[in-house]
mmCIF file of C-alpha atoms and ligand atoms in Angstrom:
data_model
loop_
_atom_site.group_PDB
_atom_site.id
_atom_site.type_symbol
_atom_site.label_atom_id
_atom_site.label_comp_id
_atom_site.label_asym_id
_atom_site.label_seq_id
_atom_site.Cartn_x
_atom_site.Cartn_y
_atom_site.Cartn_z
ATOM 1 C CA MET V 1 182.207 -2.450 144.785
ATOM 2 C CA LYS V 2 181.282 -3.081 148.379
ATOM 3 C CA GLN V 3 177.744 -3.731 149.582
ATOM 4 C CA PHE V 4 175.757 -0.972 151.304
ATOM 5 C CA PRO V 5 176.232 -0.901 155.099
ATOM 6 C CA LYS V 6 174.152 -3.381 157.109
ATOM 7 C CA ASP V 7 172.167 -0.696 158.938
ATOM 8 C CA PHE V 8 171.463 1.348 155.803
ATOM 9 C CA LEU V 9 167.742 2.200 155.649
ATOM 10 C CA TRP V 10 165.752 1.450 152.509
ATOM 11 C CA GLY V 11 162.326 2.771 151.750
ATOM 12 C CA ALA V 12 160.040 5.066 149.833
ATOM 13 C CA GLY V 13 158.143 8.252 150.540
ATOM 14 C CA ALA V 14 154.744 9.878 150.220
ATOM 15 C CA SER V 15 152.969 12.969 151.540
ATOM 16 C CA SER V 16 149.495 13.302 153.030
ATOM 17 C CA HIS V 17 147.797 15.486 150.430
ATOM 18 C CA GLN V 18 149.230 13.435 147.586
ATOM 19 C CA VAL V 19 148.000 10.037 148.781
ATOM 20 C CA GLU V 20 145.492 10.182 151.650
ATOM 21 C CA GLY V 21 142.435 11.489 149.850
ATOM 22 C CA ASN V 22 139.614 13.833 150.870
ATOM 23 C CA THR V 23 141.732 16.408 152.595
ATOM 24 C CA ASN V 24 140.361 19.846 153.332
ATOM 25 C CA ASN V 25 143.199 22.340 153.260
ATOM 26 C CA ASN V 26 144.460 25.374 151.343
ATOM 27 C CA TRP V 27 145.334 23.207 148.310
ATOM 28 C CA THR V 28 141.849 21.684 148.160
ATOM 29 C CA ALA V 29 140.457 25.190 147.780
ATOM 30 C CA TRP V 30 143.115 26.120 145.217
ATOM 31 C CA GLU V 31 142.301 23.025 143.125
ATOM 32 C CA ARG V 32 138.616 23.957 143.063
ATOM 33 C CA ASP V 33 139.445 27.450 141.828
ATOM 34 C CA ASN V 34 142.142 26.590 139.312
ATOM 35 C CA SER V 35 141.421 23.172 137.772
ATOM 36 C CA GLU V 36 139.568 24.500 134.770
ATOM 37 C CA ARG V 37 142.242 27.026 133.910
ATOM 38 C CA LEU V 38 144.933 24.375 134.305
ATOM 39 C CA SER V 39 143.211 21.931 131.959
ATOM 40 C CA ARG V 40 143.048 24.706 129.320
ATOM 41 C CA GLU V 41 146.652 25.763 129.842
ATOM 42 C CA ALA V 42 148.000 22.228 129.378
ATOM 43 C CA LYS V 43 148.231 23.065 125.676
ATOM 44 C CA ILE V 44 150.842 25.703 126.317
ATOM 45 C CA ARG V 45 152.495 24.235 129.387
ATOM 46 C CA TRP V 46 153.606 20.874 128.035
ATOM 47 C CA ASP V 47 155.457 19.673 124.936
ATOM 48 C CA LYS V 48 153.673 17.951 122.078
ATOM 49 C CA TRP V 49 155.012 14.503 122.954
ATOM 50 C CA GLN V 50 153.726 14.903 126.515
ATOM 51 C CA GLN V 51 150.305 16.081 125.343
ATOM 52 C CA GLU V 52 150.010 13.083 123.021
ATOM 53 C CA LYS V 53 151.161 10.571 125.607
ATOM 54 C CA PHE V 54 149.038 11.969 128.456
ATOM 55 C CA PRO V 55 145.767 13.348 127.072
ATOM 56 C CA GLU V 56 144.318 13.221 130.600
ATOM 57 C CA MET V 57 146.117 16.529 131.212
ATOM 58 C CA PHE V 58 143.242 18.212 129.327
ATOM 59 C CA ASP V 59 140.692 16.819 131.760
ATOM 60 C CA VAL V 60 139.637 19.038 134.668
ATOM 61 C CA ARG V 61 139.646 15.996 136.969
ATOM 62 C CA ASN V 62 143.401 15.664 136.519
ATOM 63 C CA TYR V 63 143.809 18.743 138.725
ATOM 64 C CA ILE V 64 141.551 17.774 141.640
ATOM 65 C CA SER V 65 143.160 15.550 144.267
ATOM 66 C CA GLY V 66 139.796 14.163 145.490
ATOM 67 C CA ALA V 67 140.132 10.619 146.801
ATOM 68 C CA THR V 68 143.597 10.221 145.205
ATOM 69 C CA CYS V 69 144.970 6.830 146.448
ATOM 70 C CA ASP V 70 142.643 6.637 149.479
ATOM 71 C CA HIS V 71 145.739 5.796 151.493
ATOM 72 C CA TYR V 72 143.980 7.202 154.570
ATOM 73 C CA ASN V 73 141.787 4.077 154.577
ATOM 74 C CA ARG V 74 144.166 1.670 152.864
ATOM 75 C CA PHE V 75 147.438 2.302 154.667
ATOM 76 C CA ILE V 76 147.592 -1.294 155.960
ATOM 77 C CA GLU V 77 147.430 -2.662 152.422
ATOM 78 C CA ASP V 78 150.098 -0.170 151.339
ATOM 79 C CA PHE V 79 152.422 -0.964 154.224
ATOM 80 C CA ASN V 80 152.000 -4.687 153.546
ATOM 81 C CA LEU V 81 153.255 -3.964 150.052
ATOM 82 C CA ALA V 82 156.179 -1.898 151.365
ATOM 83 C CA LYS V 83 157.041 -4.773 153.670
ATOM 84 C CA ALA V 84 156.794 -7.270 150.787
ATOM 85 C CA GLY V 85 159.180 -5.017 148.873
ATOM 86 C CA GLY V 86 161.725 -5.375 151.683
ATOM 87 C CA HIS V 87 161.455 -1.748 152.840
ATOM 88 C CA THR V 88 162.932 -1.014 156.239
ATOM 89 C CA ALA V 89 161.866 2.641 156.442
ATOM 90 C CA HIS V 90 158.990 4.784 155.237
ATOM 91 C CA ARG V 91 158.558 8.538 154.933
ATOM 92 C CA PHE V 92 155.092 10.069 155.214
ATOM 93 C CA SER V 93 153.558 13.337 156.388
ATOM 94 C CA ILE V 94 150.984 14.338 158.968
ATOM 95 C CA GLU V 95 148.104 16.351 157.538
ATOM 96 C CA TRP V 96 148.002 19.424 159.770
ATOM 97 C CA SER V 97 144.480 20.324 158.596
ATOM 98 C CA ARG V 98 143.172 16.985 159.876
ATOM 99 C CA VAL V 99 144.665 17.148 163.343
ATOM 100 C CA GLU V 100 143.914 20.853 163.901
ATOM 101 C CA PRO V 101 140.854 21.563 161.748
ATOM 102 C CA GLU V 102 139.998 24.701 163.719
ATOM 103 C CA GLU V 103 142.369 27.139 165.275
ATOM 104 C CA GLY V 104 143.631 25.676 168.549
ATOM 105 C CA ARG V 105 141.216 22.716 168.505
ATOM 106 C CA PHE V 106 142.944 19.385 168.018
ATOM 107 C CA ASP V 107 141.001 16.395 166.831
ATOM 108 C CA GLU V 108 142.034 13.446 169.007
ATOM 109 C CA ARG V 109 140.497 10.912 166.615
ATOM 110 C CA GLU V 110 142.768 12.104 163.827
ATOM 111 C CA ILE V 111 145.782 11.971 166.116
ATOM 112 C CA GLU V 112 144.749 8.430 166.947
ATOM 113 C CA HIS V 113 144.706 7.706 163.216
ATOM 114 C CA TYR V 114 148.361 8.675 162.919
ATOM 115 C CA ARG V 115 149.203 6.592 165.986
ATOM 116 C CA LYS V 116 147.691 3.642 164.135
ATOM 117 C CA VAL V 117 149.765 4.488 161.044
ATOM 118 C CA LEU V 118 152.942 4.623 163.123
ATOM 119 C CA THR V 119 152.092 1.437 164.966
ATOM 120 C CA ALA V 120 151.384 -0.388 161.696
ATOM 121 C CA LEU V 121 154.836 0.585 160.447
ATOM 122 C CA ARG V 122 156.482 -0.422 163.685
ATOM 123 C CA GLU V 123 154.739 -3.819 163.654
ATOM 124 C CA ARG V 124 156.235 -4.419 160.209
ATOM 125 C CA GLY V 125 159.732 -3.482 161.322
ATOM 126 C CA ILE V 126 159.628 -0.292 159.233
ATOM 127 C CA GLU V 127 161.242 2.870 160.657
ATOM 128 C CA SER V 128 159.074 5.984 160.347
ATOM 129 C CA PHE V 129 160.338 9.301 159.011
ATOM 130 C CA VAL V 130 157.599 11.783 159.822
ATOM 131 C CA THR V 131 157.237 14.998 157.846
ATOM 132 C CA LEU V 132 155.335 17.632 159.811
ATOM 133 C CA TRP V 133 154.714 20.049 156.985
ATOM 134 C CA HIS V 134 154.622 18.903 153.388
ATOM 135 C CA TRP V 135 153.132 22.146 152.039
ATOM 136 C CA THR V 136 149.466 21.860 153.013
ATOM 137 C CA GLU V 137 147.945 23.916 155.791
ATOM 138 C CA PRO V 138 144.566 24.313 157.483
ATOM 139 C CA ILE V 139 142.207 26.831 155.900
ATOM 140 C CA TRP V 140 142.077 28.841 159.169
ATOM 141 C CA PHE V 141 145.860 29.243 159.067
ATOM 142 C CA GLU V 142 145.699 30.709 155.590
ATOM 143 C CA GLN V 143 142.806 32.970 156.595
ATOM 144 C CA ASN V 144 144.935 34.269 159.466
ATOM 145 C CA GLY V 145 147.605 35.392 157.021
ATOM 146 C CA GLY V 146 149.420 32.101 156.445
ATOM 147 C CA TRP V 147 153.192 32.148 156.572
ATOM 148 C CA GLU V 148 153.278 35.898 156.067
ATOM 149 C CA SER V 149 151.716 36.460 159.458
ATOM 150 C CA LYS V 150 153.927 37.340 162.419
ATOM 151 C CA LYS V 151 152.012 34.730 164.381
ATOM 152 C CA SER V 152 152.747 31.891 161.922
ATOM 153 C CA ALA V 153 155.641 30.480 163.936
ATOM 154 C CA ASP V 154 153.481 30.394 167.081
ATOM 155 C CA TYR V 155 150.653 28.629 165.255
ATOM 156 C CA PHE V 156 153.005 26.130 163.660
ATOM 157 C CA CYS V 157 154.925 25.397 166.859
ATOM 158 C CA ARG V 158 151.715 24.805 168.802
ATOM 159 C CA TYR V 159 150.909 22.088 166.263
ATOM 160 C CA VAL V 160 154.463 20.707 166.386
ATOM 161 C CA GLU V 161 154.367 20.580 170.179
ATOM 162 C CA LYS V 162 151.083 18.694 170.130
ATOM 163 C CA MET V 163 152.472 16.164 167.641
ATOM 164 C CA ALA V 164 155.707 15.672 169.552
ATOM 165 C CA ASN V 165 153.692 15.106 172.728
ATOM 166 C CA SER V 166 151.128 12.784 171.183
ATOM 167 C CA LEU V 167 153.320 10.770 168.825
ATOM 168 C CA GLY V 168 156.816 11.150 170.255
ATOM 169 C CA ASP V 169 156.884 7.673 171.804
ATOM 170 C CA LEU V 170 156.536 6.210 168.286
ATOM 171 C CA VAL V 171 158.841 8.519 166.331
ATOM 172 C CA ILE V 172 162.586 9.090 166.250
ATOM 173 C CA PHE V 173 163.028 10.847 162.908
ATOM 174 C CA TRP V 174 161.209 14.130 162.351
ATOM 175 C CA ILE V 175 161.359 16.008 159.050
ATOM 176 C CA VAL V 176 159.887 19.305 160.158
ATOM 177 C CA ILE V 177 159.528 20.942 156.722
ATOM 178 C CA ASN V 178 159.700 19.699 153.160
ATOM 179 C CA GLU V 179 161.685 21.721 150.626
ATOM 180 C CA PRO V 180 161.245 25.238 152.047
ATOM 181 C CA ASN V 181 163.207 26.773 149.165
ATOM 182 C CA VAL V 182 160.809 25.283 146.605
ATOM 183 C CA VAL V 183 157.512 25.969 148.324
ATOM 184 C CA VAL V 184 158.235 29.648 148.929
ATOM 185 C CA LYS V 185 159.464 30.140 145.392
ATOM 186 C CA PHE V 186 156.386 28.656 143.714
ATOM 187 C CA GLY V 187 153.836 29.897 146.233
ATOM 188 C CA TYR V 188 155.039 33.456 146.816
ATOM 189 C CA LEU V 189 157.348 34.506 143.984
ATOM 190 C CA ILE V 190 156.216 32.700 140.848
ATOM 191 C CA GLY V 191 152.643 32.171 142.005
ATOM 192 C CA THR V 192 151.984 28.744 140.482
ATOM 193 C CA GLN V 193 151.010 27.204 143.825
ATOM 194 C CA PRO V 194 148.807 28.393 146.665
ATOM 195 C CA PRO V 195 148.542 31.115 147.772
ATOM 196 C CA GLY V 196 149.535 32.166 144.240
ATOM 197 C CA LYS V 197 151.419 35.340 145.175
ATOM 198 C CA LYS V 198 154.013 37.045 143.042
ATOM 199 C CA SER V 199 155.635 39.353 145.511
ATOM 200 C CA LEU V 200 159.166 39.671 146.750
ATOM 201 C CA VAL V 201 157.930 41.068 150.056
ATOM 202 C CA SER V 202 155.607 38.097 150.638
ATOM 203 C CA PHE V 203 158.369 35.746 149.596
ATOM 204 C CA LEU V 204 160.841 37.211 152.105
ATOM 205 C CA LYS V 205 158.341 37.338 154.965
ATOM 206 C CA THR V 206 157.420 33.704 154.385
ATOM 207 C CA TYR V 207 161.005 32.633 154.048
ATOM 208 C CA PHE V 208 162.049 34.103 157.357
ATOM 209 C CA ASN V 209 158.939 32.961 159.196
ATOM 210 C CA LEU V 210 159.618 29.446 157.986
ATOM 211 C CA LEU V 211 163.204 29.687 159.134
ATOM 212 C CA LYS V 212 162.098 30.868 162.567
ATOM 213 C CA SER V 213 159.444 28.130 162.751
ATOM 214 C CA TYR V 214 161.965 25.486 161.852
ATOM 215 C CA LYS V 215 164.504 26.472 164.468
ATOM 216 C CA LYS V 216 161.854 26.793 167.189
ATOM 217 C CA SER V 217 160.450 23.388 166.252
ATOM 218 C CA TYR V 218 163.884 21.845 166.443
ATOM 219 C CA GLU V 219 164.304 23.065 170.013
ATOM 220 C CA LEU V 220 160.770 22.176 170.974
ATOM 221 C CA ILE V 221 160.955 18.575 169.780
ATOM 222 C CA HIS V 222 164.275 18.085 171.533
ATOM 223 C CA SER V 223 162.948 19.505 174.764
ATOM 224 C CA LEU V 224 160.120 16.949 174.657
ATOM 225 C CA ASN V 225 161.940 13.916 173.225
ATOM 226 C CA LYS V 226 165.617 13.847 173.924
ATOM 227 C CA ASP V 227 166.293 10.896 171.616
ATOM 228 C CA ALA V 228 164.584 12.536 168.638
ATOM 229 C CA LYS V 229 166.496 13.191 165.436
ATOM 230 C CA VAL V 230 165.283 16.377 163.815
ATOM 231 C CA GLY V 231 165.961 17.832 160.393
ATOM 232 C CA PHE V 232 164.238 18.940 157.221
ATOM 233 C CA ALA V 233 164.223 17.833 153.592
ATOM 234 C CA ASN V 234 166.021 20.222 151.299
ATOM 235 C CA SER V 235 165.835 20.205 147.528
ATOM 236 C CA PHE V 236 169.395 19.909 146.250
ATOM 237 C CA VAL V 237 169.547 20.528 142.528
ATOM 238 C CA CYS V 238 172.911 19.821 140.916
ATOM 239 C CA TYR V 239 173.770 23.109 139.203
ATOM 240 C CA GLU V 240 176.411 22.901 136.510
ATOM 241 C CA SER V 241 177.706 24.959 133.651
ATOM 242 C CA ASP V 242 180.120 24.707 130.813
ATOM 243 C CA ILE V 243 183.402 25.161 132.670
ATOM 244 C CA PHE V 244 184.822 27.310 129.901
ATOM 245 C CA LYS V 245 182.170 29.998 130.239
ATOM 246 C CA PRO V 246 182.992 32.256 133.193
ATOM 247 C CA LEU V 247 179.670 34.087 133.134
ATOM 248 C CA ASP V 248 177.742 30.795 133.344
ATOM 249 C CA LYS V 249 179.921 29.811 136.273
ATOM 250 C CA ILE V 250 178.990 32.977 138.105
ATOM 251 C CA ILE V 251 175.295 32.263 137.551
ATOM 252 C CA VAL V 252 175.809 28.726 138.877
ATOM 253 C CA SER V 253 177.374 30.124 142.047
ATOM 254 C CA ILE V 254 174.470 32.530 142.520
ATOM 255 C CA ALA V 255 171.868 29.772 141.960
ATOM 256 C CA LYS V 256 173.690 27.499 144.399
ATOM 257 C CA TYR V 257 174.010 30.244 146.975
ATOM 258 C CA PHE V 258 170.288 31.002 147.016
ATOM 259 C CA SER V 259 169.092 27.404 146.831
ATOM 260 C CA ARG V 260 171.326 26.404 149.780
ATOM 261 C CA TYR V 261 170.692 29.576 151.799
ATOM 262 C CA PHE V 262 167.902 28.187 153.981
ATOM 263 C CA PHE V 263 169.979 25.148 154.782
ATOM 264 C CA LYS V 264 172.990 27.272 155.738
ATOM 265 C CA GLN V 265 170.868 29.419 158.018
ATOM 266 C CA THR V 266 169.868 26.346 160.034
ATOM 267 C CA LYS V 267 173.421 25.555 161.101
ATOM 268 C CA GLY V 268 173.397 23.957 164.545
ATOM 269 C CA PHE V 269 169.731 22.981 164.164
ATOM 270 C CA ASN V 270 170.069 19.757 162.203
ATOM 271 C CA ASP V 271 170.639 16.240 163.480
ATOM 272 C CA PHE V 272 170.762 15.010 159.892
ATOM 273 C CA ILE V 273 170.485 16.322 156.366
ATOM 274 C CA GLY V 274 167.431 15.338 154.348
ATOM 275 C CA CYS V 275 168.523 15.417 150.731
ATOM 276 C CA ASN V 276 165.956 15.467 147.930
ATOM 277 C CA TYR V 277 167.655 14.978 144.578
ATOM 278 C CA TYR V 278 165.946 14.700 141.201
ATOM 279 C CA SER V 279 167.977 16.302 138.459
ATOM 280 C CA ARG V 280 170.632 18.637 137.215
ATOM 281 C CA SER V 281 170.145 22.165 136.042
ATOM 282 C CA LEU V 282 172.584 23.047 133.295
ATOM 283 C CA ILE V 283 173.131 26.748 133.239
ATOM 284 C CA SER V 284 174.039 28.265 129.926
ATOM 285 C CA LEU V 285 173.384 31.716 128.546
ATOM 286 C CA LYS V 286 173.692 30.412 125.017
ATOM 287 C CA LYS V 287 172.604 26.776 124.737
ATOM 288 C CA LYS V 288 169.100 25.781 125.747
ATOM 289 C CA GLY V 289 168.281 22.503 127.463
ATOM 290 C CA PHE V 290 170.648 19.681 128.292
ATOM 291 C CA SER V 291 172.941 17.384 126.410
ATOM 292 C CA SER V 292 171.560 14.013 127.480
ATOM 293 C CA ASP V 293 168.529 12.516 125.732
ATOM 294 C CA GLN V 294 167.593 10.670 128.899
ATOM 295 C CA ARG V 295 164.589 12.405 130.350
ATOM 296 C CA THR V 296 161.553 11.612 132.465
ATOM 297 C CA ASP V 297 157.890 12.027 131.462
ATOM 298 C CA LEU V 298 158.059 15.508 132.987
ATOM 299 C CA GLY V 299 161.007 16.318 130.732
ATOM 300 C CA TRP V 300 163.552 16.402 133.559
ATOM 301 C CA GLU V 301 167.048 15.273 132.682
ATOM 302 C CA ILE V 302 168.106 11.954 134.203
ATOM 303 C CA TYR V 303 171.529 12.685 135.614
ATOM 304 C CA PRO V 304 172.575 10.069 138.203
ATOM 305 C CA LYS V 305 176.035 11.466 138.813
ATOM 306 C CA GLY V 306 174.428 14.640 140.134
ATOM 307 C CA ILE V 307 173.486 12.850 143.352
ATOM 308 C CA TYR V 308 177.160 12.143 143.919
ATOM 309 C CA GLU V 309 178.112 15.773 143.248
ATOM 310 C CA VAL V 310 175.536 16.953 145.767
ATOM 311 C CA LEU V 311 176.600 14.410 148.385
ATOM 312 C CA LYS V 312 180.235 15.397 148.017
ATOM 313 C CA GLU V 313 179.213 19.037 148.357
ATOM 314 C CA ILE V 314 177.342 18.505 151.652
ATOM 315 C CA LYS V 315 179.891 16.128 153.188
ATOM 316 C CA LYS V 316 181.571 19.109 154.836
ATOM 317 C CA TYR V 317 178.687 19.574 157.270
ATOM 318 C CA ASN V 318 179.633 16.325 159.002
ATOM 319 C CA LEU V 319 176.081 15.181 159.541
ATOM 320 C CA PRO V 320 174.361 11.907 158.728
ATOM 321 C CA ILE V 321 172.606 12.194 155.380
ATOM 322 C CA TYR V 322 169.382 10.547 154.264
ATOM 323 C CA ILE V 323 168.283 10.681 150.646
ATOM 324 C CA THR V 324 164.734 11.692 151.518
ATOM 325 C CA GLU V 325 163.539 11.809 147.877
ATOM 326 C CA ASN V 326 164.828 10.547 144.549
ATOM 327 C CA GLY V 327 162.679 9.294 141.713
ATOM 328 C CA LEU V 328 161.100 10.000 138.356
ATOM 329 C CA ALA V 329 157.852 10.280 136.439
ATOM 330 C CA ASP V 330 157.869 7.189 134.236
ATOM 331 C CA ALA V 331 154.417 5.866 133.407
ATOM 332 C CA ASP V 332 155.535 2.817 131.439
ATOM 333 C CA ASP V 333 158.273 1.940 133.937
ATOM 334 C CA SER V 334 160.846 1.657 131.175
ATOM 335 C CA LYS V 335 163.477 3.839 132.865
ATOM 336 C CA ARG V 336 162.931 3.343 136.591
ATOM 337 C CA GLU V 337 165.106 0.249 136.987
ATOM 338 C CA ARG V 338 168.148 1.921 135.380
ATOM 339 C CA PHE V 339 167.388 5.138 137.248
ATOM 340 C CA ILE V 340 167.456 3.439 140.647
ATOM 341 C CA LYS V 341 170.530 1.355 139.892
ATOM 342 C CA ASP V 342 172.514 4.280 138.518
ATOM 343 C CA HIS V 343 171.635 6.643 141.335
ATOM 344 C CA LEU V 344 172.473 4.009 143.920
ATOM 345 C CA PHE V 345 175.771 3.371 142.175
ATOM 346 C CA TRP V 346 176.698 7.005 142.773
ATOM 347 C CA VAL V 347 175.357 6.999 146.349
ATOM 348 C CA ARG V 348 177.574 4.026 147.076
ATOM 349 C CA SER V 349 180.556 5.720 145.437
ATOM 350 C CA ALA V 350 180.024 8.683 147.757
ATOM 351 C CA ILE V 351 179.829 6.362 150.781
ATOM 352 C CA GLU V 352 183.092 4.744 149.716
ATOM 353 C CA GLU V 353 184.641 8.179 149.647
ATOM 354 C CA GLY V 354 183.594 8.797 153.220
ATOM 355 C CA VAL V 355 180.205 10.516 152.862
ATOM 356 C CA ASN V 356 177.955 9.500 155.737
ATOM 357 C CA VAL V 357 174.796 8.439 153.847
ATOM 358 C CA ARG V 358 172.472 6.372 156.052
ATOM 359 C CA GLY V 359 169.387 5.729 153.980
ATOM 360 C CA TYR V 360 167.559 6.062 150.683
ATOM 361 C CA PHE V 361 163.856 6.812 150.114
ATOM 362 C CA HIS V 362 162.597 6.361 146.610
ATOM 363 C CA TRP V 363 159.927 8.841 145.541
ATOM 364 C CA SER V 364 157.386 7.457 145.571
ATOM 365 C CA LEU V 365 155.907 4.330 147.084
ATOM 366 C CA MET V 366 152.925 4.668 144.768
ATOM 367 C CA ASP V 367 151.522 6.837 142.007
ATOM 368 C CA ASN V 368 149.901 9.880 143.530
ATOM 369 C CA PHE V 369 148.581 13.380 143.023
ATOM 370 C CA GLU V 370 151.640 15.252 141.820
ATOM 371 C CA PHE V 371 150.799 18.637 143.328
ATOM 372 C CA PRO V 372 154.004 20.640 142.849
ATOM 373 C CA GLU V 373 153.206 23.345 140.328
ATOM 374 C CA ASP V 374 149.773 21.852 139.727
ATOM 375 C CA ARG V 375 150.796 18.893 137.596
ATOM 376 C CA GLY V 376 148.060 16.563 138.744
ATOM 377 C CA PHE V 377 147.637 12.835 138.226
ATOM 378 C CA TRP V 378 149.331 12.131 134.933
ATOM 379 C CA PRO V 379 153.000 12.052 136.098
ATOM 380 C CA ARG V 380 153.505 8.556 137.507
ATOM 381 C CA PHE V 381 156.167 8.386 140.204
ATOM 382 C CA GLY V 382 155.229 5.095 141.883
ATOM 383 C CA LEU V 383 157.026 1.850 142.494
ATOM 384 C CA ILE V 384 153.418 0.738 142.757
ATOM 385 C CA GLU V 385 150.969 1.613 140.006
ATOM 386 C CA ILE V 386 147.553 2.917 141.024
ATOM 387 C CA ASP V 387 144.484 2.565 138.865
ATOM 388 C CA PHE V 388 142.707 5.762 139.915
ATOM 389 C CA GLN V 389 139.317 4.404 138.779
ATOM 390 C CA THR V 390 139.349 1.245 140.883
ATOM 391 C CA LEU V 391 142.132 2.211 143.339
ATOM 392 C CA LYS V 392 143.757 -1.150 142.704
ATOM 393 C CA ARG V 393 147.458 -1.345 143.573
ATOM 394 C CA LYS V 394 149.879 -3.147 141.282
ATOM 395 C CA PRO V 395 153.613 -3.276 141.987
ATOM 396 C CA ARG V 396 155.612 -2.371 138.896
ATOM 397 C CA LYS V 397 158.574 -4.375 137.643
ATOM 398 C CA SER V 398 160.897 -1.801 139.239
ATOM 399 C CA PHE V 399 159.283 -2.525 142.628
ATOM 400 C CA TYR V 400 160.758 -6.048 142.420
ATOM 401 C CA VAL V 401 164.071 -4.741 141.137
ATOM 402 C CA TYR V 402 164.287 -2.456 144.167
ATOM 403 C CA ARG V 403 163.379 -5.389 146.426
ATOM 404 C CA GLU V 404 166.260 -7.373 144.945
ATOM 405 C CA ILE V 405 168.668 -4.472 145.495
ATOM 406 C CA ILE V 406 167.545 -4.201 149.118
ATOM 407 C CA SER V 407 167.866 -7.921 149.796
ATOM 408 C CA THR V 408 171.398 -8.093 148.374
ATOM 409 C CA ARG V 409 172.361 -4.676 149.802
ATOM 410 C CA GLY V 410 173.100 -3.459 146.337
ATOM 411 C CA ARG V 411 175.255 -6.270 145.097
HETATM 412 C C1 BGC S 501 158.100 17.103 146.471
HETATM 413 C C2 BGC S 501 157.116 15.983 146.206
HETATM 414 C C3 BGC S 501 156.899 15.799 144.720
HETATM 415 C C4 BGC S 501 158.219 15.490 144.066
HETATM 416 C C5 BGC S 501 158.147 15.285 142.552
HETATM 417 C C6 BGC S 501 159.273 17.130 145.534
HETATM 418 O O1 BGC S 501 159.592 18.451 145.249
HETATM 419 O O2 BGC S 501 158.540 17.061 147.794
HETATM 420 O O3 BGC S 501 155.943 16.276 146.900
HETATM 421 O O4 BGC S 501 155.925 14.863 144.407
HETATM 422 O O5 BGC S 501 159.112 16.553 144.284
HETATM 423 O O6 BGC S 501 157.836 16.449 141.892
#
């Protein structure tokens, strides 16, 4: 097999609320109100083997982000590690609640903080991919009706405009929104994330306000920075079924249709596709679960070929593709090396078949507060291990494996 292209970008990702520490946003409030319930419900939420391996899931503290990795104060140390690992790109998010703590009042010191973050990356030869909204929002925004409010797009775009104006000289790649299809599902339909709603009406309002906000942001950033590359990160699950079961196949098509809907509606508003890939969902009305015994600590199936299936599926849009997330919860680091190698094998196969993949971001640079669906600290996604008592960083074995892959361009 050939090596990866010379200009292929290699890196890892993180998001503000998961790593910075001491944020004050809608999730902070949610954690305060729900941590006790979550520690009790761990007994019914997780399998026996998970409960035995990760008893910390019964501890209330598991569900409170608190200082998390203190990346806000230690970003230099973390970027030095990324650099030592050979990374040439890094994905992170701006914490909206820091830069606009009160409605319409921007905090210039916090903006300056992100300028320092961007400059530190630039000084290390690391390309920044900046996420503008990775699910956390200022308390005032939520109090004003959040994404259900008619004014949400105006509020969000005011923030986007300010960021594009203040940081645009240091940023080319903007990821406006992270996984819109996931955040609206869990926050507004299933109710396991803030604001905890279970309403189809709220879900639809949010969905379309997000769509509107995204498209407006795309235009806004381009009007301010003509060289900017703007897109969003979409969660692409590989849906499959037993090909002999027609009913399962119909369900697969429906699942695919809805999970790709947001993306399809943004046609003409993407300079690239941000592809988050983690696993396959095997749809079967009869069988439960999946065939492979390879699974992560969260119980997700490890299915490397799925990344290839997804890449082949989205090739038709003729846009550059970045793998903006791909990784696993693997506390003892026994599966991460194989995981990375196998997924990259399939990424490279797709490239050889003409898919325009330009970069890969492992999720995550370091262990962090795994906030989707309130999982907390126990799932360990990092190339770098964090001791949450001392905040000491320790690169895992897979960190060095990834470094080797980067330095040989996958040979
Ligand atoms: C999210 C990340 C999260 C990861 C693993 C993605 O859906 O963007 O914030 O940590 O999945 O669950």
